[in-house]
Tab-separated table of C-alpha atoms in Angstrom:
chain	number	residue	atom	x	y	z
Y	1	MET	CA	73.871	125.940	50.708
Y	2	ASP	CA	73.141	122.034	51.318
Y	3	LYS	CA	70.492	121.308	53.964
Y	4	PRO	CA	71.942	120.071	57.061
Y	5	SER	CA	71.623	116.183	57.593
Y	6	LEU	CA	69.182	114.611	59.816
Y	7	GLN	CA	72.253	113.465	62.095
Y	8	SER	CA	73.755	116.956	62.495
Y	9	ARG	CA	70.340	118.348	63.073
Y	10	TYR	CA	69.934	115.899	66.049
Y	11	CYS	CA	73.403	116.527	67.346
Y	12	ASN	CA	73.054	120.277	67.063
Y	13	GLY	CA	69.556	120.770	67.338
Y	14	TYR	CA	66.917	120.701	70.307
Y	15	LEU	CA	66.156	117.091	69.620
Y	16	CYS	CA	69.655	115.820	70.798
Y	17	ASP	CA	69.043	113.887	74.314
Y	18	TRP	CA	72.321	114.928	75.786
Y	19	ILE	CA	71.560	113.270	79.163
Y	20	SER	CA	70.926	109.777	77.601
Y	21	ARG	CA	74.213	110.010	75.866
Y	22	LEU	CA	76.283	110.270	79.329
Y	23	PRO	CA	78.038	107.007	80.489
Y	24	ASP	CA	76.187	104.543	82.339
Y	25	GLU	CA	78.121	105.220	85.738
Y	26	ILE	CA	76.863	108.994	85.585
Y	27	LEU	CA	73.352	108.056	84.883
Y	28	VAL	CA	73.433	105.399	87.318
Y	29	SER	CA	74.687	107.909	90.133
Y	30	ILE	CA	71.749	110.114	89.292
Y	31	LEU	CA	69.200	107.557	89.782
Y	32	ASP	CA	70.603	106.772	93.220
Y	33	LYS	CA	69.695	110.271	94.316
Y	34	LEU	CA	65.927	109.524	93.581
Y	35	ASP	CA	63.519	107.239	95.496
Y	36	SER	CA	63.412	103.793	94.365
Y	37	LYS	CA	60.107	103.923	92.520
Y	38	THR	CA	61.045	107.136	90.603
Y	39	ALA	CA	64.454	105.485	89.739
Y	40	VAL	CA	62.687	102.421	88.331
Y	41	SER	CA	60.115	104.473	86.587
Y	42	THR	CA	62.600	105.851	84.283
Y	43	SER	CA	62.721	102.471	82.607
Y	44	LEU	CA	59.980	103.522	80.633
Y	45	LEU	CA	61.707	106.813	79.012
Y	46	SER	CA	63.560	104.741	76.144
Y	47	ARG	CA	65.235	101.585	75.504
Y	48	ARG	CA	68.433	103.417	76.773
Y	49	TRP	CA	67.163	103.783	80.281
Y	50	ARG	CA	65.184	100.165	80.238
Y	51	HIS	CA	67.893	98.480	82.345
Y	52	LEU	CA	69.896	101.205	83.995
Y	53	TRP	CA	67.842	100.889	87.501
Y	54	ARG	CA	69.247	97.453	87.938
Y	55	PHE	CA	72.983	98.730	88.517
Y	56	LEU	CA	71.294	100.571	91.457
Y	57	GLU	CA	73.027	99.480	94.787
Y	58	PRO	CA	70.018	99.248	96.960
Y	59	LEU	CA	66.072	99.779	96.492
Y	60	HIS	CA	65.718	101.907	99.531
Y	61	PHE	CA	62.255	102.816	101.031
Y	62	SER	CA	61.816	104.873	104.193
Y	63	GLU	CA	58.952	105.988	106.049
Y	64	VAL	CA	60.772	108.596	107.374
Y	65	ILE	CA	62.884	111.328	105.216
Y	66	LEU	CA	66.332	110.717	106.639
Y	67	PRO	CA	69.230	113.286	106.124
Y	68	GLY	CA	71.537	112.357	102.910
Y	69	ASN	CA	74.458	111.358	105.406
Y	70	TYR	CA	72.387	108.978	107.671
Y	71	CYS	CA	73.992	105.654	108.573
Y	72	TRP	CA	71.695	103.107	109.600
Y	73	VAL	CA	74.077	101.763	112.380
Y	74	ARG	CA	73.302	104.897	114.188
Y	75	LEU	CA	69.741	104.882	114.088
Y	76	GLY	CA	68.041	105.421	117.296
Y	77	PRO	CA	64.809	106.913	118.691
Y	78	MET	CA	63.597	109.354	115.906
Y	79	GLU	CA	59.717	110.018	116.872
Y	80	GLU	CA	60.276	113.948	116.408
Y	81	ARG	CA	61.739	113.097	112.865
Y	82	LEU	CA	59.219	110.661	112.174
Y	83	THR	CA	56.532	112.937	113.034
Y	84	LYS	CA	57.643	116.011	111.203
Y	85	ASN	CA	59.452	114.482	108.245
Y	86	LYS	CA	56.994	111.570	107.204
Y	87	ASP	CA	57.054	110.018	103.672
Y	88	HIS	CA	53.311	109.736	102.920
Y	89	HIS	CA	53.852	107.740	99.930
Y	90	PHE	CA	55.961	104.878	101.903
Y	91	LEU	CA	53.016	102.264	101.678
Y	92	GLU	CA	52.258	103.220	98.162
Y	93	SER	CA	55.812	102.747	97.115
Y	94	LEU	CA	56.233	99.410	98.858
Y	95	GLN	CA	52.815	98.076	97.204
Y	96	TRP	CA	54.341	98.798	94.054
Y	97	PHE	CA	57.427	97.217	94.780
Y	98	THR	CA	55.493	93.827	95.533
Y	99	ARG	CA	53.984	94.222	91.932
Y	100	LEU	CA	57.073	94.024	89.918
Y	101	LYS	CA	57.679	91.241	87.412
Y	102	LYS	CA	58.962	87.923	89.203
Y	103	ASP	CA	61.917	87.735	86.494
Y	104	THR	CA	63.569	90.923	87.852
Y	105	ALA	CA	66.624	90.154	89.759
Y	106	LEU	CA	67.144	92.145	92.790
Y	107	ARG	CA	70.455	92.712	94.625
Y	108	ARG	CA	69.805	94.825	97.847
Y	109	LEU	CA	66.511	95.804	99.734
Y	110	SER	CA	66.556	98.554	102.396
Y	111	ILE	CA	63.635	99.724	104.410
Y	112	VAL	CA	63.458	102.128	107.195
Y	113	PHE	CA	60.087	102.368	109.088
Y	114	SER	CA	58.332	103.111	112.427
Y	115	GLY	CA	57.484	99.418	112.924
Y	116	SER	CA	53.799	100.057	113.209
Y	117	LYS	CA	51.000	97.490	112.617
Y	118	GLU	CA	49.787	99.521	109.702
Y	119	CYS	CA	53.005	99.144	107.834
Y	120	SER	CA	54.097	95.837	109.164
Y	121	ASP	CA	51.775	93.872	106.958
Y	122	VAL	CA	53.063	95.795	103.590
Y	123	VAL	CA	56.484	95.417	104.759
Y	124	HIS	CA	56.013	91.622	105.101
Y	125	SER	CA	54.677	91.520	101.539
Y	126	ALA	CA	57.347	93.423	100.345
Y	127	ILE	CA	60.111	91.155	102.032
Y	128	ALA	CA	58.230	88.068	100.650
Y	129	SER	CA	58.376	89.381	97.109
Y	130	ALA	CA	61.944	90.087	97.505
Y	131	VAL	CA	62.658	86.497	98.434
Y	132	GLU	CA	60.790	85.492	95.188
Y	133	HIS	CA	62.893	87.723	93.310
Y	134	GLY	CA	66.156	86.148	94.677
Y	135	ILE	CA	67.126	89.169	96.895
Y	136	ARG	CA	70.768	88.911	97.989
Y	137	GLU	CA	71.163	91.798	100.789
Y	138	ILE	CA	68.461	93.123	103.192
Y	139	ASP	CA	68.553	96.008	105.451
Y	140	MET	CA	65.989	96.665	107.961
Y	141	ALA	CA	65.953	99.553	110.614
Y	142	ILE	CA	63.275	100.644	112.973
Y	143	VAL	CA	63.072	104.119	114.073
Y	144	GLY	CA	60.108	104.283	116.258
Y	145	LYS	CA	59.376	102.365	119.814
Y	146	MET	CA	57.317	99.405	118.342
Y	147	LYS	CA	58.894	96.274	118.600
Y	148	TYR	CA	58.698	94.837	114.922
Y	149	GLU	CA	59.411	91.172	114.515
Y	150	PHE	CA	61.438	90.527	111.427
Y	151	PRO	CA	59.611	87.779	109.463
Y	152	TRP	CA	61.932	85.104	109.889
Y	153	TRP	CA	59.266	82.762	108.548
Y	154	LEU	CA	59.748	83.575	105.029
Y	155	PHE	CA	63.343	82.319	105.163
Y	156	SER	CA	62.550	78.911	106.843
Y	157	GLY	CA	64.099	75.894	105.167
Y	158	ASN	CA	65.546	76.843	101.920
Y	159	ARG	CA	63.288	79.420	100.816
Y	160	SER	CA	65.942	81.817	100.052
Y	161	PRO	CA	69.134	80.288	98.990
Y	162	SER	CA	70.251	83.792	97.392
Y	163	LEU	CA	70.281	85.536	100.841
Y	164	THR	CA	73.990	86.445	101.719
Y	165	SER	CA	73.738	89.700	103.828
Y	166	LEU	CA	71.133	90.606	106.568
Y	167	CYS	CA	71.430	93.796	108.696
Y	168	LEU	CA	68.836	94.412	111.542
Y	169	CYS	CA	68.425	97.420	113.711
Y	170	SER	CA	66.278	97.685	116.541
Y	171	CYS	CA	64.094	94.808	115.652
Y	172	LYS	CA	63.145	91.400	117.299
Y	173	LEU	CA	64.309	88.100	115.844
Y	174	SER	CA	63.278	85.121	117.699
Y	175	VAL	CA	63.741	82.055	115.375
Y	176	PRO	CA	62.832	78.584	116.854
Y	177	LEU	CA	65.129	75.731	117.583
Y	178	ASN	CA	64.356	73.601	114.468
Y	179	PHE	CA	64.726	76.806	112.187
Y	180	GLY	CA	66.655	75.963	108.782
Y	181	GLY	CA	66.983	79.344	107.148
Y	182	PHE	CA	69.710	81.710	106.953
Y	183	SER	CA	72.278	78.968	106.265
Y	184	SER	CA	73.525	80.916	103.161
Y	185	LEU	CA	74.265	84.093	105.040
Y	186	THR	CA	77.800	85.150	104.759
Y	187	LYS	CA	77.227	88.573	106.587
Y	188	LEU	CA	75.150	89.292	109.568
Y	189	ALA	CA	74.817	92.657	111.363
Y	190	LEU	CA	72.670	93.117	114.547
Y	191	VAL	CA	72.327	96.643	116.196
Y	192	ASN	CA	70.410	97.246	119.515
Y	193	MET	CA	68.315	94.057	118.813
Y	194	TYR	CA	65.227	92.617	121.274
Y	195	MET	CA	66.921	89.206	121.631
Y	196	SER	CA	67.288	87.032	124.606
Y	197	VAL	CA	70.648	85.057	125.059
Y	198	LYS	CA	68.942	81.828	123.968
Y	199	GLU	CA	67.507	83.663	120.436
Y	200	THR	CA	70.949	84.946	119.826
Y	201	GLN	CA	72.489	81.611	120.157
Y	202	VAL	CA	69.908	79.657	118.008
Y	203	LEU	CA	70.358	82.420	115.335
Y	204	LEU	CA	73.942	82.064	115.372
Y	205	ARG	CA	73.991	78.329	114.953
Y	206	CYS	CA	71.780	78.496	111.988
Y	207	CYS	CA	74.190	80.536	110.342
Y	208	THR	CA	76.745	78.173	109.506
Y	209	ASN	CA	78.769	80.003	106.617
Y	210	LEU	CA	79.158	83.523	108.295
Y	211	VAL	CA	82.303	85.185	107.076
Y	212	THR	CA	81.576	88.563	108.921
Y	213	LEU	CA	79.633	89.315	111.953
Y	214	HIS	CA	78.713	92.563	113.512
Y	215	LEU	CA	77.240	92.918	116.724
Y	216	ILE	CA	76.532	96.309	118.151
Y	217	GLY	CA	74.374	96.654	121.411
Y	218	MET	CA	74.383	94.272	124.775
Y	219	PHE	CA	74.502	90.874	123.449
Y	220	ASP	CA	75.118	88.224	126.126
Y	221	ILE	CA	76.646	85.227	124.376
Y	222	ARG	CA	78.516	82.450	126.083
Y	223	ILE	CA	80.184	80.747	123.088
Y	224	LEU	CA	80.679	81.724	119.324
Y	225	LYS	CA	81.716	78.787	117.255
Y	226	LEU	CA	81.715	79.808	113.921
Y	227	PRO	CA	84.382	77.886	111.848
Y	228	LYS	CA	84.308	80.184	108.711
Y	229	LEU	CA	84.277	83.632	110.440
Y	230	LYS	CA	86.872	85.912	109.224
Y	231	GLU	CA	85.771	89.299	110.576
Y	232	LEU	CA	84.151	90.068	113.992
Y	233	LEU	CA	83.234	93.486	115.057
Y	234	TRP	CA	81.500	93.370	118.733
Y	235	LEU	CA	80.774	96.978	120.274
Y	236	TRP	CA	79.262	97.684	123.531
Y	237	SER	CA	79.192	94.185	124.956
Y	238	SER	CA	77.825	93.095	128.179
Y	239	PRO	CA	80.057	91.288	130.589
Y	240	LEU	CA	81.804	88.396	129.301
Y	241	ASP	CA	83.009	86.148	132.414
Y	242	LYS	CA	82.195	83.038	130.727
Y	243	PHE	CA	82.672	83.906	127.045
Y	244	LYS	CA	84.462	81.733	124.607
Y	245	VAL	CA	85.307	82.293	120.990
Y	246	LYS	CA	86.060	79.553	118.766
Y	247	THR	CA	86.847	80.804	115.300
Y	248	PRO	CA	90.207	79.554	113.982
Y	249	ASN	CA	89.607	81.368	110.505
Y	250	LEU	CA	89.183	85.023	112.006
Y	251	GLN	CA	91.375	87.551	110.481
Y	252	ARG	CA	90.057	90.717	111.925
Y	253	LEU	CA	88.622	91.704	115.301
Y	254	GLU	CA	87.068	94.895	116.434
Y	255	TYR	CA	85.918	94.655	120.019
Y	256	CYS	CA	84.631	97.316	122.440
Y	257	GLY	CA	83.224	96.209	125.960
Y	258	GLN	CA	84.425	94.578	129.061
Y	259	MET	CA	87.903	93.350	129.820
Y	260	LEU	CA	88.414	90.093	128.090
Y	261	PRO	CA	89.658	87.132	130.142
Y	262	THR	CA	92.761	85.662	128.952
Y	263	CYS	CA	91.109	82.162	128.144
Y	264	THR	CA	88.574	83.921	125.842
Y	265	PHE	CA	90.387	83.464	122.631
Y	266	GLN	CA	91.740	80.033	121.541
Y	267	SER	CA	94.229	78.941	118.597
Y	268	MET	CA	93.795	81.770	115.953
Y	269	PRO	CA	96.594	81.456	113.499
Y	270	CYS	CA	95.041	83.793	111.016
Y	271	LEU	CA	94.218	86.472	113.181
Y	272	GLU	CA	96.177	89.619	111.818
Y	273	HIS	CA	94.140	92.656	112.718
Y	274	VAL	CA	92.818	93.489	116.211
Y	275	SER	CA	91.096	96.563	117.675
Y	276	LEU	CA	90.412	96.831	121.316
Y	277	GLN	CA	88.640	99.254	123.386
Y	278	TYR	CA	87.890	98.191	126.848
Y	279	LEU	CA	85.241	99.655	129.345
Y	280	GLY	CA	84.816	99.426	133.017
Y	281	ASP	CA	84.025	101.616	136.028
Y	282	ILE	CA	85.311	105.023	134.382
Y	283	TYR	CA	87.741	102.734	132.239
Y	284	ALA	CA	89.310	101.615	135.066
Y	285	GLU	CA	89.797	98.323	133.617
Y	286	TYR	CA	92.134	99.791	130.718
Y	287	HIS	CA	95.377	100.650	132.002
Y	288	ALA	CA	98.666	100.238	130.646
Y	289	ASP	CA	99.452	97.132	132.952
Y	290	LYS	CA	96.780	95.049	130.831
Y	291	LEU	CA	99.420	94.880	127.866
Y	292	GLN	CA	100.463	91.502	128.933
Y	293	ASP	CA	97.087	90.060	128.910
Y	294	ILE	CA	96.358	91.509	125.415
Y	295	SER	CA	99.547	90.114	124.204
Y	296	THR	CA	98.531	86.600	125.658
Y	297	CYS	CA	95.197	86.808	123.922
Y	298	PHE	CA	96.550	87.597	120.526
Y	299	PRO	CA	100.184	86.435	120.181
Y	300	HIS	CA	100.273	86.159	116.403
Y	301	VAL	CA	98.586	89.616	115.513
Y	302	ARG	CA	100.462	91.884	113.033
Y	303	ARG	CA	98.296	94.795	113.098
Y	304	LEU	CA	97.027	96.110	116.368
Y	305	CYS	CA	94.897	99.248	117.410
Y	306	LEU	CA	94.506	100.127	121.128
Y	307	ARG	CA	92.186	102.990	122.476
Y	308	TYR	CA	93.483	103.825	125.774
Y	309	GLN	CA	92.184	106.367	128.394
Y	310	ILE	CA	94.391	106.982	131.431
Y	311	PRO	CA	92.205	107.594	134.589
Y	312	LYS	CA	94.648	106.918	137.588
Y	313	LEU	CA	98.202	106.073	138.554
Y	314	VAL	CA	99.880	103.235	136.409
Y	315	ARG	CA	103.147	101.768	136.155
Y	316	PRO	CA	103.155	99.875	133.019
Y	317	ARG	CA	105.084	96.518	132.560
Y	318	THR	CA	106.585	95.730	129.215
Y	319	PRO	CA	106.526	92.121	128.118
Y	320	ASP	CA	108.648	91.350	125.040
Y	321	THR	CA	105.768	89.081	123.378
Y	322	PHE	CA	104.310	91.151	120.237
Y	323	LEU	CA	106.845	89.373	118.073
Y	324	ASN	CA	104.837	89.314	115.120
Y	325	LEU	CA	103.499	92.760	115.335
Y	326	LYS	CA	104.248	95.268	112.621
Y	327	VAL	CA	101.912	98.146	112.403
Y	328	LEU	CA	100.454	99.669	115.605
Y	329	THR	CA	97.976	102.315	116.175
Y	330	LEU	CA	97.559	104.193	119.366
Y	331	ASN	CA	94.379	106.441	120.210
Y	332	ILE	CA	95.351	107.888	123.533
Y	333	THR	CA	93.242	110.071	125.866
Y	334	THR	CA	95.003	111.557	128.643
Y	335	LYS	CA	95.588	114.895	130.872
Y	336	SER	CA	97.156	117.933	129.271
Y	337	SER	CA	100.083	117.956	132.029
Y	338	ASP	CA	101.106	114.325	131.367
Y	339	ASP	CA	104.127	113.291	129.065
Y	340	LEU	CA	103.943	110.608	126.235
Y	341	LEU	CA	107.201	109.065	127.056
Y	342	TRP	CA	105.683	106.104	128.642
Y	343	MET	CA	104.401	104.912	124.961
Y	344	VAL	CA	108.053	103.797	124.825
Y	345	MET	CA	106.785	100.554	126.563
Y	346	PHE	CA	105.019	99.420	123.338
Y	347	LEU	CA	108.136	99.547	121.229
Y	348	ILE	CA	109.803	97.437	123.958
Y	349	ALA	CA	106.942	95.079	123.745
Y	350	ALA	CA	107.049	94.782	119.792
Y	351	PRO	CA	110.757	94.633	118.781
Y	352	TYR	CA	109.904	94.079	115.092
Y	353	LEU	CA	107.504	97.041	114.829
Y	354	VAL	CA	107.823	98.974	111.455
Y	355	THR	CA	104.916	101.532	111.657
Y	356	LEU	CA	103.568	103.263	114.937
Y	357	ARG	CA	100.445	105.700	114.399
Y	358	THR	CA	99.315	107.868	117.345
Y	359	THR	CA	96.584	110.226	118.287
Y	360	VAL	CA	96.449	111.941	121.332
Y	361	ARG	CA	93.655	113.911	123.033
Y	362	TYR	CA	93.754	115.580	126.177
Y	363	LEU	CA	90.603	116.130	128.553
Y	364	SER	CA	90.607	118.789	131.126
Y	365	HIS	CA	88.609	116.689	133.548
Y	366	LEU	CA	91.463	114.486	133.896
Y	367	ASP	CA	93.786	116.908	135.430
Y	368	SER	CA	93.568	115.691	138.775
Y	369	ARG	CA	94.782	112.327	137.945
Y	370	LYS	CA	98.290	111.235	138.383
Y	371	GLY	CA	98.653	109.572	134.805
Y	372	VAL	CA	101.099	107.180	134.037
Y	373	VAL	CA	104.487	106.477	135.798
Y	374	TRP	CA	107.346	105.904	133.239
Y	375	ASP	CA	110.715	104.920	134.507
Y	376	ASP	CA	113.177	105.975	131.544
Y	377	ILE	CA	115.404	103.033	130.376
Y	378	ASP	CA	118.204	103.096	127.939
Y	379	PHE	CA	116.582	101.287	124.782
Y	380	GLN	CA	117.020	101.075	121.043
Y	381	HIS	CA	114.367	100.167	118.636
Y	382	ASP	CA	116.338	98.779	115.393
Y	383	ASN	CA	112.911	98.017	113.064
Y	384	LEU	CA	110.852	101.280	113.467
Y	385	LYS	CA	110.868	102.971	110.114
Y	386	ASN	CA	107.369	104.834	110.075
Y	387	VAL	CA	106.047	107.177	112.535
Y	388	GLU	CA	102.544	109.142	111.934
Y	389	MET	CA	101.627	111.586	114.757
Y	390	HIS	CA	97.947	112.681	114.360
Y	391	ASN	CA	96.324	115.359	115.966
Y	392	PHE	CA	99.475	116.983	116.454
Y	393	MET	CA	99.317	120.714	117.648
Y	394	GLY	CA	103.029	121.193	118.551
Y	395	ARG	CA	102.433	120.768	122.266
Y	396	ASP	CA	105.572	119.959	124.480
Y	397	ASN	CA	104.309	116.516	125.030
Y	398	ASP	CA	104.211	115.551	121.375
Y	399	ILE	CA	107.480	117.191	120.490
Y	400	GLY	CA	108.984	115.224	123.519
Y	401	LEU	CA	107.899	111.914	122.292
Y	402	ALA	CA	109.123	112.803	118.729
Y	403	ARG	CA	112.405	113.715	119.898
Y	404	LEU	CA	112.878	110.407	122.014
Y	405	LEU	CA	111.833	108.410	118.863
Y	406	LEU	CA	114.188	110.284	116.751
Y	407	CYS	CA	117.139	109.548	119.415
Y	408	ARG	CA	116.301	105.772	120.093
Y	409	ALA	CA	115.318	104.669	116.951
Y	410	PRO	CA	118.260	104.921	114.214
Y	411	ASN	CA	116.417	103.432	111.302
Y	412	VAL	CA	113.477	105.856	111.043
Y	413	ARG	CA	112.902	106.959	107.576
Y	414	CYS	CA	110.075	109.113	107.911
Y	415	ILE	CA	107.847	111.005	110.781
Y	416	SER	CA	104.739	112.790	109.392
Y	417	PHE	CA	102.777	115.249	111.406
Y	418	ASN	CA	99.205	115.600	111.003
Y	419	GLN	CA	96.634	117.989	112.644
Y	420	ALA	CA	93.731	115.755	112.099
Y	421	PRO	CA	92.924	112.875	114.212
Y	422	LEU	CA	93.516	109.465	113.022
C-alpha cells in the first residue's frame, strides 16, 4: 500500500489548521468577540492571520466590563458596575495601543472609561496616537461622575484631516473661538454633554461639512446653520422659543422636545422623512389640533412619523395640506375606552397617502381623561393601498378602525395585523 502523501496527511491528520481555512468574514467575526489587544496579537500566529485584525470595525477599549448588548448612547451613571466589573488591563491595553507602528491604518477607536485623572493622561496619549495613524472615527463615553474634557487641542488646525466621525457621551468639550479643527467631520453625535450655549455654537460653526448631526440631551441652540446637513436627530431638547434651522439640504429629521414654532424651519425642499414627538406639561402641547402647525412646518414631507399621547379633550382639525405625504406612521398612546376613529383626520389631511402604519398602546392611568372627540363625516380615500396595524390584540377599538378603513378606502390592497409593536 502506498504511503499517503504529505498533502493528504495534512488534510486528514492533526496537522490540519481548520480554523485558518475558514473564510475571512468568519475569522473577523471571531476576532470581533475578543478585546482589541488580543485580537491584534493574533497577527503573530501566521501569515494567514497577519492582516485580519485590520478588518475589525472598531478597536474598543473599556475600563468597565460592559454587557454584550450595551449601547454607548444609553450609557448613564454606572458607578456600581465600574466598581464591581472593572477591567484592570485597561491602562495596559491603551499603552500597548500607543506603541503601534505609525504605518498602521486605523478606522475606528472606541473608548469607555471613568474619566479619572489616572486614566485621562493615557487616554490623551491614545487619541494622539490615533491621530498620527489617520483615525477616521472616534467614539468616547464617560461612565463615572468625572467631567472629562475631550482633548480638542489634538485636532487644532488641520492636524487630523482624516477624522470624519466623532461621537461623545458625558464629556466636556469647549473649543476656543479661533479653533480650526473638525472641518473634515461629516458626522457628529453629542450625548448628555457638559457644554454651554456658546461652546455648542462655536463647535457647530467649526463643523462646516457635517452631513449627520445627533444631539441627545439638553442643548440650548439659537440657530443651526449647516448647509450640507442631511440628517438631524435631536432628542430631549430644551425650550426653543427663538430657535431657527437653516439646513436647505436636510433630508431626514427626528425630533423629540418642546413644541416647535411654525417659523422654526425655513425652506427645506429636500426634506422627505420627519419623526416628531413633542413634550410639554404632561404632554399637554402634543394634541391632535397641532396637526395644522406640523403641516405648515413640513409641507413637502413624504414620510411622517408622529408619536401621540392623548391626555385630555381634543376636537381635531383636518387641514388638507399634506399633499406630498405618501407614508404615515402613528404611534398612539391613549386610554383603553377610547375609540380610534379619530385617526381618519390624518387621511383627510393627506389625500395622496399610500401607506398607513399604526401602533396603539393603552395606559390605565388615562382612563379618567376624556380623549378625542371625533365628528364622523362621510369621506372616501382613493389612494390608500397598504395598512399595517401593529400591537394588534383584536380589541374592539382596533377592529372598528380596520372596518372603517375597508369601507372608506376602496382601493386598499392589503391590511396586515401584527401583535408586535412597530
